[in-house]
CSV table of C-alpha atoms in Angstrom, one decimal:
chain,number,residue,atom,x,y,z
A,554,MET,CA,-211.0,89.0,106.0
A,555,ALA,CA,-209.1,87.3,103.1
A,556,SER,CA,-205.8,88.6,104.5
A,557,MET,CA,-206.0,86.5,107.6
A,558,SER,CA,-202.7,84.7,108.4
A,559,LEU,CA,-202.5,81.0,108.8
A,560,GLN,CA,-201.9,81.4,112.5
A,561,GLN,CA,-205.1,83.4,113.0
A,562,VAL,CA,-207.1,80.7,111.1
A,563,LYS,CA,-205.7,78.0,113.3
A,564,TYR,CA,-206.4,80.0,116.4
A,565,LEU,CA,-210.1,80.5,115.4
A,566,ASP,CA,-210.4,76.8,114.4
A,567,THR,CA,-209.1,75.8,117.8
A,568,ILE,CA,-211.6,78.0,119.6
A,569,LEU,CA,-214.5,76.7,117.5
A,570,ASP,CA,-213.3,73.2,118.2
A,571,ALA,CA,-213.2,73.8,121.9
A,572,LEU,CA,-216.7,75.3,121.9
A,573,PHE,CA,-218.2,72.4,120.1
A,574,HIS,CA,-216.5,69.8,122.4
A,575,TYR,CA,-217.5,71.8,125.4
A,576,GLN,CA,-221.2,71.4,124.7
A,577,ASP,CA,-222.8,68.4,126.1
A,578,PRO,CA,-224.1,66.1,123.3
A,579,ALA,CA,-227.1,65.2,125.5
A,580,CYS,CA,-228.0,68.9,125.8
A,581,GLN,CA,-227.9,69.2,122.0
A,582,LEU,CA,-230.2,66.3,121.7
A,583,ILE,CA,-232.7,67.8,124.1
A,584,GLU,CA,-232.6,71.1,122.4
A,585,SER,CA,-233.2,69.6,119.0
A,586,GLU,CA,-236.1,67.6,120.4
A,587,ARG,CA,-237.7,70.7,121.7
A,588,LYS,CA,-237.9,72.5,118.3
């Protein structure tokens, strides 16, 4: 995947960013406490 264009990289970065921000920090805390 070294031939990815800058546009594709930015697109993936945006999706990952959105996924991380979508998750509730409190839920992450509870999940980490359970393990």
